[in-house]
CSV table of N, CA and C in Angstrom, one decimal:
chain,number,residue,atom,x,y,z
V,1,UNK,N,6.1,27.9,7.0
V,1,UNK,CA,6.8,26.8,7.5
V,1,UNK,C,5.9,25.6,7.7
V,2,UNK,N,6.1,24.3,7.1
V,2,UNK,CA,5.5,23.0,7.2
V,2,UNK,C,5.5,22.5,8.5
V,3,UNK,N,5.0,21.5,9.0
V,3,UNK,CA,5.1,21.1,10.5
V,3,UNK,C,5.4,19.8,10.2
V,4,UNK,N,6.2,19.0,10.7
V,4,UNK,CA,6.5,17.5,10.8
V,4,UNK,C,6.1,17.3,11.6
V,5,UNK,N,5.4,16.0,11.2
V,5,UNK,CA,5.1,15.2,12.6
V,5,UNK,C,5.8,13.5,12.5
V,6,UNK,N,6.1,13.5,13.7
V,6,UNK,CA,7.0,12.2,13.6
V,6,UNK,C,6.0,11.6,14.4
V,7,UNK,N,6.1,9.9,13.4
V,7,UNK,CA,5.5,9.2,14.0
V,7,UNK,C,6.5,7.5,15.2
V,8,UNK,N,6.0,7.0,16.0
V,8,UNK,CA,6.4,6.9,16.6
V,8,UNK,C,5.9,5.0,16.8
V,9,UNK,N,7.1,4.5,16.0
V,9,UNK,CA,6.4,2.4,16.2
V,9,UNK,C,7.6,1.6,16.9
V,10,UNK,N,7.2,0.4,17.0
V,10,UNK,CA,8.0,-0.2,17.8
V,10,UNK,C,8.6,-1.8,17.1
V,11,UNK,N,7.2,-1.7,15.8
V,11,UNK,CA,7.9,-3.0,15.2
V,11,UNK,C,7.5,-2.6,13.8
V,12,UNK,N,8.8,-2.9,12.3
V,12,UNK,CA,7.9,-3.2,10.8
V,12,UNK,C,8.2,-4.4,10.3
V,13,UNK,N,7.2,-4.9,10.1
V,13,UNK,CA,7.1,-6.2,9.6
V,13,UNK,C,6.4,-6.0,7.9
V,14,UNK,N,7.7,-6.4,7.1
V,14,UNK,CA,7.7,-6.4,5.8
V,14,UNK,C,6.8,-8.3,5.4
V,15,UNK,N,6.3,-7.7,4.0
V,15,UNK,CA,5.7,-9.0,3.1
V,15,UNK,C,5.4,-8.6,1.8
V,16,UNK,N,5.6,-9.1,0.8
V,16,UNK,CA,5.1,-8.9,-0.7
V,16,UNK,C,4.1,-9.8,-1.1
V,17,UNK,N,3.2,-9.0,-2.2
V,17,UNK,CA,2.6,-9.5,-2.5
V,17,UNK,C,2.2,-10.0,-4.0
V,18,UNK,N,2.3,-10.6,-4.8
V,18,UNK,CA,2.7,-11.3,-6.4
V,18,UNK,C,1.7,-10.1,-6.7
V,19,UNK,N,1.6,-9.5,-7.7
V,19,UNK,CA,1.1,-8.6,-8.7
V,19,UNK,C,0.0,-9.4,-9.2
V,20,UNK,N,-1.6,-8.8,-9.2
V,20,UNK,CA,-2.3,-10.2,-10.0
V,20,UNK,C,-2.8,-9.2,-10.8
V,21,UNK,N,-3.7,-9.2,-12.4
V,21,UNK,CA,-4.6,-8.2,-13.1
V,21,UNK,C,-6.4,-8.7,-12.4
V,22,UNK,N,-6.4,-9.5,-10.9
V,22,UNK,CA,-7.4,-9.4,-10.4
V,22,UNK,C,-7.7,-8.4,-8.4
V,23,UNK,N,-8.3,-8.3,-8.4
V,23,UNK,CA,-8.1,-7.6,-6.9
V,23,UNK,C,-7.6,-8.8,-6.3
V,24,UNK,N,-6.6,-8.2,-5.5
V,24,UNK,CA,-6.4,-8.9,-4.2
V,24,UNK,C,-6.0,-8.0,-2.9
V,25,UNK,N,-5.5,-9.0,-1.5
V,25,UNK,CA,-5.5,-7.9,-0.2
V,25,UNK,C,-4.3,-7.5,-0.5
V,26,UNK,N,-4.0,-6.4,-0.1
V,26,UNK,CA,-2.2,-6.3,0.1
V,26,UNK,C,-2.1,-6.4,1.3
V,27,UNK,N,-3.2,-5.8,2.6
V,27,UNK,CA,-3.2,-6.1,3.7
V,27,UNK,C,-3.9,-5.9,4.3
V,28,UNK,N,-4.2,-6.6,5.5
V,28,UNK,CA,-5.6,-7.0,6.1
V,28,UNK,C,-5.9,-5.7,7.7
V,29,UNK,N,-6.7,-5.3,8.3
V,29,UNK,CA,-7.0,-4.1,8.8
V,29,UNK,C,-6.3,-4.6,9.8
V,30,UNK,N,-5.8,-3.9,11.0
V,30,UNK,CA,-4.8,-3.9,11.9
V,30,UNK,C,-5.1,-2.2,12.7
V,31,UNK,N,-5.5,-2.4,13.5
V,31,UNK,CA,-5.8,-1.3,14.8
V,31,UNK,C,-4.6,-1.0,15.3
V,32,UNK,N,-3.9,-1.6,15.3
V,32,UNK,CA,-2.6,-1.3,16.3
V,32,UNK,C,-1.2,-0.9,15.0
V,33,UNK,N,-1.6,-0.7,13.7
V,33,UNK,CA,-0.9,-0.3,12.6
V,33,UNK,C,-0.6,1.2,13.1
V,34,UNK,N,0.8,2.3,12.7
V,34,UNK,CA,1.0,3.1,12.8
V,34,UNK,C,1.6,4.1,11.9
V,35,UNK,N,1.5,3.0,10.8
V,35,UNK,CA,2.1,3.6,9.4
V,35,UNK,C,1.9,2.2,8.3
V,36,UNK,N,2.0,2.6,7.4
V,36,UNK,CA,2.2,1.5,5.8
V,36,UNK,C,2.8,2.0,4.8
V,37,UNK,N,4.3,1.5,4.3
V,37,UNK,CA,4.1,1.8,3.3
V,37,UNK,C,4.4,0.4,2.2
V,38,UNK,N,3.7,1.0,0.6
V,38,UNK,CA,3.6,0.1,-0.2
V,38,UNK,C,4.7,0.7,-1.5
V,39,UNK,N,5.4,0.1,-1.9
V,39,UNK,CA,6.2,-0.2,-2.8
V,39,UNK,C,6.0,-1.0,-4.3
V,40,UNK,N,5.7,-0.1,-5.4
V,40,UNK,CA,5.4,-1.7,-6.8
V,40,UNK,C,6.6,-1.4,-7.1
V,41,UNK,N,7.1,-2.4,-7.2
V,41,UNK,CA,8.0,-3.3,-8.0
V,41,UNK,C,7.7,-3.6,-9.7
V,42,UNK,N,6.3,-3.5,-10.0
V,42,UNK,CA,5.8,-4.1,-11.3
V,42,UNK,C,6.4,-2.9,-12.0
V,43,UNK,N,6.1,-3.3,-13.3
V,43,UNK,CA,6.4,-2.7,-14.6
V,43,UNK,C,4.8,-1.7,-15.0
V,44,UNK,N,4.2,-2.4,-14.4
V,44,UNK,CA,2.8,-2.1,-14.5
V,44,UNK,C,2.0,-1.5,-13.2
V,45,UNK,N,1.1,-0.6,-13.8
V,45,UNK,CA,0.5,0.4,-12.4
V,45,UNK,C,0.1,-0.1,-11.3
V,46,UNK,N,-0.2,-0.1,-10.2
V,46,UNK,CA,-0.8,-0.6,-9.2
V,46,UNK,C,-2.0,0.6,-9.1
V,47,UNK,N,-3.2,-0.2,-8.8
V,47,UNK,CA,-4.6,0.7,-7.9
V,47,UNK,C,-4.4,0.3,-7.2
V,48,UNK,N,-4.4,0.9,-5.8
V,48,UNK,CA,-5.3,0.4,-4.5
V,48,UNK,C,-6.0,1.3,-4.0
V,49,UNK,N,-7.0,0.1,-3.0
V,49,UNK,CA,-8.2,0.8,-2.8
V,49,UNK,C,-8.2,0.8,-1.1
V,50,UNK,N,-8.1,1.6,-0.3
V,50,UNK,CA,-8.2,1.9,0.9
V,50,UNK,C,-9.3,1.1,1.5
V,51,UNK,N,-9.4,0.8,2.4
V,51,UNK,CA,-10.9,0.2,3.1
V,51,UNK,C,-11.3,-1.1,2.8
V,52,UNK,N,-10.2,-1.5,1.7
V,52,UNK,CA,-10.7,-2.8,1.1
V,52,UNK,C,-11.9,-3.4,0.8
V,53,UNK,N,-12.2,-4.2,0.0
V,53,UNK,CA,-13.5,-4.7,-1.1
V,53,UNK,C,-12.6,-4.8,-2.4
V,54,UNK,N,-12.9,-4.7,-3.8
V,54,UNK,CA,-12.6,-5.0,-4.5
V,54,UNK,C,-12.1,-4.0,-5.3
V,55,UNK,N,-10.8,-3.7,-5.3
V,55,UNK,CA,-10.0,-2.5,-6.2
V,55,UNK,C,-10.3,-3.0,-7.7
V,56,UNK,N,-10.4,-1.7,-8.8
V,56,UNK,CA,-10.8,-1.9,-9.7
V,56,UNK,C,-9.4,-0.8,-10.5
V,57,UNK,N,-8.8,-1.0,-12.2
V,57,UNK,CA,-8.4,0.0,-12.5
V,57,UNK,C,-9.1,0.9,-12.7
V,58,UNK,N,-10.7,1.2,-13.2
V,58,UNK,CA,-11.3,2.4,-13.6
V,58,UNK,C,-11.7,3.3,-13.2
V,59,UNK,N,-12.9,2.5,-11.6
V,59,UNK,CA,-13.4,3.6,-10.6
V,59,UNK,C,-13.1,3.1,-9.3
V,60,UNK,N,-12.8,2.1,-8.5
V,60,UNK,CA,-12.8,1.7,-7.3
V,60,UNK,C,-11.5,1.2,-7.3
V,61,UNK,N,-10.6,2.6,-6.8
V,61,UNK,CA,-9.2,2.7,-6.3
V,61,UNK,C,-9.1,4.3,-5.6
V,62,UNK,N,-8.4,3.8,-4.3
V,62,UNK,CA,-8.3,5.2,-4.1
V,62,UNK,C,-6.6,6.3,-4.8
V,63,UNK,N,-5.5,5.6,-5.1
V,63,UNK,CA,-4.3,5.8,-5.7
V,63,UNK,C,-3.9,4.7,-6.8
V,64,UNK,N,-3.3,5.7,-7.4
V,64,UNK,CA,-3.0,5.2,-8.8
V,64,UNK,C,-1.3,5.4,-8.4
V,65,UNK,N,-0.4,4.0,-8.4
V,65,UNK,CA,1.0,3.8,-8.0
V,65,UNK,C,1.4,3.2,-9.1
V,66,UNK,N,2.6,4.1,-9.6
V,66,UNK,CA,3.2,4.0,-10.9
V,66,UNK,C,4.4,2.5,-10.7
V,67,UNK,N,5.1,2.6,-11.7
V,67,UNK,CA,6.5,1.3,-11.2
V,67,UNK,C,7.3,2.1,-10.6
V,68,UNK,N,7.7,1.2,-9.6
V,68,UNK,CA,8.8,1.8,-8.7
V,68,UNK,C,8.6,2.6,-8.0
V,69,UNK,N,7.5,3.4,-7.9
V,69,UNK,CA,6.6,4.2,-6.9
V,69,UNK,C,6.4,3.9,-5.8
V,70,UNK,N,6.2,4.6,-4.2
V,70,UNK,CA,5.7,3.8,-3.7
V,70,UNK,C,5.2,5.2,-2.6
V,71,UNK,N,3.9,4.4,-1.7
V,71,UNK,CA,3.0,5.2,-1.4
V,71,UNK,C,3.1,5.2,0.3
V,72,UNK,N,3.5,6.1,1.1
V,72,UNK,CA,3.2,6.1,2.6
V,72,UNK,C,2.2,6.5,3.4
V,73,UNK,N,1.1,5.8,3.6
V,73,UNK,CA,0.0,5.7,4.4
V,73,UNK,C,0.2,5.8,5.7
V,74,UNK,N,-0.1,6.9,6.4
V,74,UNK,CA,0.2,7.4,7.8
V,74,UNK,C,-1.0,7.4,8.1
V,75,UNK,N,-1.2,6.5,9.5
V,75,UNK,CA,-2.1,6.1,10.6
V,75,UNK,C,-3.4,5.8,9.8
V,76,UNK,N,-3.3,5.0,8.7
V,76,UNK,CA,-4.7,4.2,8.1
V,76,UNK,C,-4.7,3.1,8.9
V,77,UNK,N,-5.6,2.4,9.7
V,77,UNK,CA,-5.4,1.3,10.2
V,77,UNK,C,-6.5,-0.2,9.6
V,78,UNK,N,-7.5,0.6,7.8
V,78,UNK,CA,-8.1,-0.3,7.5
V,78,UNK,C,-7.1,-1.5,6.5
V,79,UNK,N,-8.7,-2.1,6.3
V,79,UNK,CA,-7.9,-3.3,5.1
V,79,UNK,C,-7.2,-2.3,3.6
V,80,UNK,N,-6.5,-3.1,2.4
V,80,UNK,CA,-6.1,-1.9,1.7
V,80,UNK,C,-6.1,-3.5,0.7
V,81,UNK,N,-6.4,-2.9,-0.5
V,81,UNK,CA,-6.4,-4.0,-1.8
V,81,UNK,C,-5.8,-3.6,-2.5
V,82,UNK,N,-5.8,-4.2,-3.9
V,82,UNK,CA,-4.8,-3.7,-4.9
V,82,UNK,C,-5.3,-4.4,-6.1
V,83,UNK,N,-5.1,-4.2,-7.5
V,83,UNK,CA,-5.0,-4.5,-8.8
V,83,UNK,C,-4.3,-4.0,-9.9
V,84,UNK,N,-3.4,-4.9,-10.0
V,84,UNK,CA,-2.4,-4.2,-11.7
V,84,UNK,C,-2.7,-4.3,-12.9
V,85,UNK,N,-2.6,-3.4,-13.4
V,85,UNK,CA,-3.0,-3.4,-15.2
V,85,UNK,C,-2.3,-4.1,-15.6
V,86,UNK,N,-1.6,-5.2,-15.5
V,86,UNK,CA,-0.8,-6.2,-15.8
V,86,UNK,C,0.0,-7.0,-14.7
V,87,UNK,N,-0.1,-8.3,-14.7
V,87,UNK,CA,0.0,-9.3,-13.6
V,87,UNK,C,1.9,-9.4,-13.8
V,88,UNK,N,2.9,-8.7,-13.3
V,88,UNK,CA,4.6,-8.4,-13.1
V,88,UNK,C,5.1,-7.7,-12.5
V,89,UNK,N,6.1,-8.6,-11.2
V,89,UNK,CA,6.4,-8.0,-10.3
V,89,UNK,C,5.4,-8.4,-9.0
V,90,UNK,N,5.7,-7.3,-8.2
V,90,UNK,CA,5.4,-7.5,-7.0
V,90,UNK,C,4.7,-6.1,-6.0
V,91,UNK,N,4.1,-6.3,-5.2
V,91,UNK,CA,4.4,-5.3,-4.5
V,91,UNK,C,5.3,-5.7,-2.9
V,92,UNK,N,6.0,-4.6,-2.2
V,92,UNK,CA,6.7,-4.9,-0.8
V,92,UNK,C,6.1,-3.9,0.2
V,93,UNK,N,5.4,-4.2,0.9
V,93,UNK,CA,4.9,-3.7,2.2
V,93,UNK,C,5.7,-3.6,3.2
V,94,UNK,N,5.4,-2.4,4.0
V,94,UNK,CA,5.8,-2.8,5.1
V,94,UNK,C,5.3,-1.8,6.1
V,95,UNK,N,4.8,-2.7,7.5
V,95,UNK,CA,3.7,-2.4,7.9
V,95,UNK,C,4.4,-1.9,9.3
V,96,UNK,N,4.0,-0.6,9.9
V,96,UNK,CA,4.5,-0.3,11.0
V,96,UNK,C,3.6,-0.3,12.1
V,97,UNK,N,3.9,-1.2,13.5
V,97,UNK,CA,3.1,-0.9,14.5
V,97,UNK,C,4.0,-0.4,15.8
C-alpha cells in the first residue's frame, strides 16, 4: 500500500508564461512555496530546469514536458526555468503557498 501525503497551503496564485525557443524564468525561488504545478499549453515540448540558470533542450533540463502535460513539483522551493523546442503557446503555473 502507497502512502499519501497531503499537502497543506493557504494561497495559489496562478501566471503564464509566453513559450520562448530561448531559456526563460517560469518562476522565481520562493521559501514560503508549498507546491508548483506547471502546465504547457504549447504544441511543442517544454524543458525545465529546477534550480534555475539556463534550461537547455539537450543537457541542462531536469523534465522533459510534453503538450498538454503538466508537471507537479511538491515542496521545491527553488527558481525553475524553461525552454521550448518551438516558441507556441504558453505555459500556466500555479504556485502554492
Amino acid at each position: 500500500m502507497s502512502e499519501v501525503t497531503l499537502r497543506s497551503f493557504s494561497r495559489a496564485t496562478q501566471t503564464s508564461v509566453a513559450s520562448s525557443a530561448s531559456s526563460v524564468s517560469l518562476v522565481a525561488a520562493n521559501d514560503a512555496r508549498k507546491g508548483l504545478v506547471i502546465q504547457n499549453t504549447s504544441t511543442a515540448i517544454l524543458y525545465i530546469l529546477l534550480g534555475g540558470g539556463t534550461a537547455t533542450a539537450t543537457t541542462a533540463h531536469s523534465v522533459q514536458l510534453a503538450s498538454n502535460a503538466y508537471y507537479d513539483i511538491g515542496g521545491f522551493t527553488g527558481a525553475v526555468s524553461g525552454i521550448w523546442a518551438s516558441a507556441n503557446g504558453q505555459a500556466n503555473i500555479t504556485e502554492l503557498v
